[in-house]
Coordinates of C-alpha atoms in Angstrom, one line a residue:
M1 CA 97.6 91.3 119.7
S2 CA 97.2 94.2 122.4
L3 CA 97.1 97.9 120.4
L4 CA 98.1 99.0 123.7
P5 CA 101.4 99.0 124.0
N6 CA 102.3 96.4 126.7
I7 CA 106.5 97.8 128.9
T8 CA 106.4 98.8 132.8
T9 CA 109.0 101.4 134.6
V10 CA 111.3 98.8 134.7
D11 CA 111.4 98.0 130.7
V12 CA 112.0 102.1 130.2
Q13 CA 114.3 102.6 132.8
D14 CA 116.2 99.8 130.6
Q15 CA 115.6 101.3 127.3
A16 CA 116.5 104.9 128.2
P17 CA 114.7 106.4 125.3
S18 CA 115.0 109.4 124.2
V19 CA 112.1 109.4 121.8
A20 CA 108.2 108.8 122.5
V21 CA 106.0 107.6 119.2
L22 CA 102.3 109.2 120.3
P23 CA 99.6 108.0 117.8
I24 CA 97.0 109.7 117.2
G25 CA 93.3 108.7 115.6
S26 CA 90.0 109.5 115.7
Y27 CA 86.0 108.4 117.2
E28 CA 84.7 109.2 114.4
Q29 CA 82.1 107.2 111.4
H30 CA 83.9 104.8 109.1
G31 CA 81.4 103.5 107.3
A32 CA 79.0 100.0 108.0
H33 CA 82.3 97.8 107.6
L34 CA 85.2 99.8 109.6
P35 CA 84.5 100.9 113.6
L36 CA 84.2 103.8 115.1
V37 CA 88.2 103.2 116.3
T38 CA 89.1 102.9 112.7
D39 CA 91.5 105.6 112.9
T40 CA 93.0 105.4 116.7
A41 CA 93.2 101.5 116.0
I42 CA 95.6 102.3 112.4
A43 CA 97.8 105.5 114.7
C44 CA 98.7 102.2 117.0
V45 CA 99.1 99.4 114.5
I46 CA 101.9 101.8 112.8
A47 CA 103.2 102.5 116.3
R48 CA 103.0 98.8 117.3
E49 CA 105.6 98.5 113.8
L50 CA 107.3 101.5 115.5
A51 CA 108.4 100.6 118.6
A52 CA 109.8 96.6 117.2
A53 CA 111.5 98.4 114.2
Y54 CA 113.6 101.4 116.5
P55 CA 114.5 102.1 120.0
V56 CA 111.5 104.6 119.9
L57 CA 108.9 105.0 123.9
S58 CA 105.3 103.4 122.8
L59 CA 102.8 106.0 124.5
P60 CA 98.9 105.5 124.6
P61 CA 96.7 106.8 122.1
I62 CA 94.8 110.4 121.9
S63 CA 91.5 108.3 120.4
I64 CA 89.3 111.2 120.3
A65 CA 89.9 114.1 118.3
C66 CA 89.0 116.5 115.5
S67 CA 86.8 114.6 113.3
H68 CA 83.9 118.7 113.5
E69 CA 83.1 117.1 109.8
H70 CA 81.9 114.2 110.3
G71 CA 79.9 115.7 114.0
T72 CA 76.6 115.0 112.7
W73 CA 76.8 110.6 112.5
A74 CA 76.1 108.8 115.1
G75 CA 78.4 107.4 117.2
T76 CA 81.5 110.2 116.5
V77 CA 82.8 112.6 118.2
S78 CA 85.3 115.0 118.9
I79 CA 87.8 118.1 121.2
S80 CA 88.5 120.8 119.5
A81 CA 91.4 122.2 118.0
R82 CA 92.8 123.8 120.9
T83 CA 91.9 120.8 123.4
L84 CA 94.2 118.4 121.2
H85 CA 97.2 120.8 121.3
A86 CA 96.9 121.3 124.8
V87 CA 96.8 117.7 125.1
I88 CA 100.2 117.5 123.2
T89 CA 101.4 120.0 124.8
D90 CA 100.8 118.8 128.1
V91 CA 102.0 115.4 127.4
A92 CA 105.1 116.0 125.5
S93 CA 106.1 118.9 128.4
S94 CA 105.3 115.9 130.8
L95 CA 108.0 113.2 128.5
E96 CA 110.7 116.6 128.9
A97 CA 110.2 115.7 132.4
S98 CA 111.4 112.4 132.9
G99 CA 114.3 112.3 129.7
V100 CA 112.4 112.0 127.0
R101 CA 112.7 115.0 124.7
K102 CA 112.0 114.3 121.6
L103 CA 108.2 113.2 120.3
V104 CA 107.2 112.5 117.2
L105 CA 103.2 112.2 116.3
V106 CA 101.9 109.2 114.8
N107 CA 98.8 110.7 113.2
A108 CA 96.3 108.9 110.7
H109 CA 93.3 111.4 111.1
G110 CA 94.0 114.0 108.5
G111 CA 91.2 116.2 110.0
N112 CA 93.5 116.9 112.0
Y113 CA 95.3 119.8 111.4
V114 CA 96.5 121.6 113.9
L115 CA 99.2 118.7 114.2
S116 CA 101.4 121.0 112.0
N117 CA 100.8 124.5 114.4
I118 CA 101.8 122.2 116.9
V119 CA 105.4 120.6 115.3
Q120 CA 106.2 124.0 113.3
E121 CA 106.0 124.9 117.6
A122 CA 108.7 123.2 118.7
N123 CA 110.6 123.3 116.5
L124 CA 111.4 127.2 116.7
V125 CA 114.5 126.4 119.2
E126 CA 115.9 123.7 117.6
P127 CA 114.5 120.1 116.2
R128 CA 112.0 118.4 118.7
M129 CA 109.0 116.8 117.3
S130 CA 107.8 115.7 113.9
L131 CA 104.9 114.4 112.7
F132 CA 104.3 111.0 110.1
P133 CA 103.0 109.7 108.3
Q134 CA 103.3 112.6 106.4
G135 CA 101.4 113.0 102.9
R136 CA 104.5 112.1 100.8
E137 CA 105.1 108.7 103.5
W138 CA 101.6 107.4 102.8
N139 CA 102.1 108.1 98.6
R140 CA 105.4 105.7 98.5
A141 CA 103.6 102.8 100.6
R142 CA 100.4 103.3 97.9
E143 CA 102.9 102.8 95.5
F144 CA 105.2 100.0 97.3
A145 CA 102.2 98.3 98.1
G146 CA 100.0 98.9 94.4
L147 CA 97.7 100.2 95.7
T148 CA 94.4 101.6 92.5
S149 CA 93.2 104.6 93.7
T150 CA 95.0 107.7 95.1
A151 CA 94.9 109.2 97.9
H152 CA 92.5 112.4 97.2
D153 CA 90.6 109.7 96.4
D154 CA 90.6 107.2 98.6
M155 CA 89.9 109.3 102.1
H156 CA 88.0 107.7 104.3
A157 CA 87.1 103.4 105.2
G158 CA 89.3 102.7 101.7
E159 CA 91.4 100.7 100.1
I160 CA 94.8 102.2 102.3
E161 CA 92.4 101.6 106.0
T162 CA 90.1 98.4 104.9
S163 CA 94.0 96.8 103.7
I164 CA 95.5 97.8 106.9
L165 CA 93.5 96.3 109.0
L166 CA 92.5 93.5 107.0
H167 CA 96.3 92.8 107.8
A168 CA 97.0 94.1 111.5
E169 CA 93.7 94.0 112.9
P170 CA 91.6 91.4 110.4
D171 CA 89.1 90.9 113.3
L172 CA 88.3 95.1 113.1
V173 CA 87.1 94.9 109.2
R174 CA 83.2 93.1 108.9
P175 CA 81.7 92.5 106.5
G176 CA 80.8 94.4 103.3
Y177 CA 83.6 96.4 102.2
E178 CA 83.2 94.1 98.9
T179 CA 80.8 96.9 97.9
A180 CA 81.8 100.2 99.3
D181 CA 83.3 101.7 97.4
H182 CA 81.6 105.8 97.0
N183 CA 83.7 107.5 94.5
A184 CA 83.6 111.6 95.1
P185 CA 86.8 112.4 93.9
D186 CA 84.9 116.2 94.1
R187 CA 84.4 117.8 97.1
P188 CA 85.2 121.6 96.9
F189 CA 83.3 122.8 100.7
L190 CA 83.9 119.5 102.6
L191 CA 84.9 122.0 104.9
T192 CA 81.5 124.2 104.2
L193 CA 79.5 121.2 103.9
G194 CA 81.1 118.5 106.0
M195 CA 80.6 115.1 104.4
K196 CA 77.3 114.7 103.9
A197 CA 77.3 116.4 101.0
Y198 CA 79.9 113.5 99.6
T199 CA 78.7 110.7 100.3
E200 CA 75.6 108.8 101.9
T201 CA 77.4 105.7 103.4
G202 CA 80.7 107.8 104.6
V203 CA 82.9 105.4 102.6
I204 CA 84.2 108.3 100.5
G205 CA 86.8 105.8 98.4
F206 CA 87.6 101.7 97.0
P207 CA 88.1 99.3 100.3
S208 CA 86.6 96.5 97.6
R209 CA 90.4 96.8 96.9
A210 CA 91.6 96.3 100.2
T211 CA 93.6 92.3 100.4
A212 CA 95.7 91.7 103.9
T213 CA 99.1 91.5 101.5
K214 CA 98.7 95.5 100.5
G215 CA 98.3 96.0 104.8
K216 CA 101.7 95.4 105.2
A217 CA 103.1 95.9 102.4
V218 CA 101.8 99.7 103.3
L219 CA 102.7 98.6 106.8
E220 CA 106.5 97.9 105.3
S221 CA 106.8 101.8 103.9
L222 CA 105.6 103.6 106.5
V223 CA 108.1 101.6 108.8
G224 CA 110.7 102.0 107.0
G225 CA 110.4 105.9 105.7
F226 CA 110.3 106.7 109.8
A227 CA 114.4 106.2 109.9
Q228 CA 114.5 109.7 108.2
H229 CA 112.8 111.0 110.1
L230 CA 114.9 110.2 113.6
K231 CA 117.6 111.8 111.6
A232 CA 115.6 114.5 111.3
L233 CA 115.3 114.9 115.1
G234 CA 118.8 114.3 115.2
E235 CA 118.9 110.7 116.0

């Protein structure tokens, strides 16, 4: 199944959506068993599920973002927080010109810290933008799906990311995840020293615990929780 929304101008005119969802990922190392596009693929999967359940306009993804903590791994590409900020605010302005005044940023990369500031700025006068999923939605989804790792310990290329892709895009998961676990719960200088100070493989988490069934349940929980974001936006 394609990760990109297959819609036409006529479709958008007929649907007349008032809310758009913008998948935001990254292009960075995810160990040997997941691809560089992992975060982008997951953001697209979530946006695809949301568009199937709610009357929202699903946009194509921002596929390169803020991955500087992975910067010396082969294949990783980043843009600055300033550039990401500019791209998203330009997208929001363009949507508004065509009548879509509200935007949800569907983020699947933890390093995109600037997104919180973008949302804060956008909502100064009235609710116009939301960030999804947030920590509470991810934690609720972990519990609902029966994941055995925590969000902190399962930081990267672990149980939750591998589970989502095993369910939604299994061709993206390579063999070897069953033996790729790496535990590094103490990471006090991640922003200073980067990922390589805490993992040699690029994995921090427990992909061996991943299953497609867990991935399906994670997505079901996220889709259910999205209704509260629409409510907060006045929809």
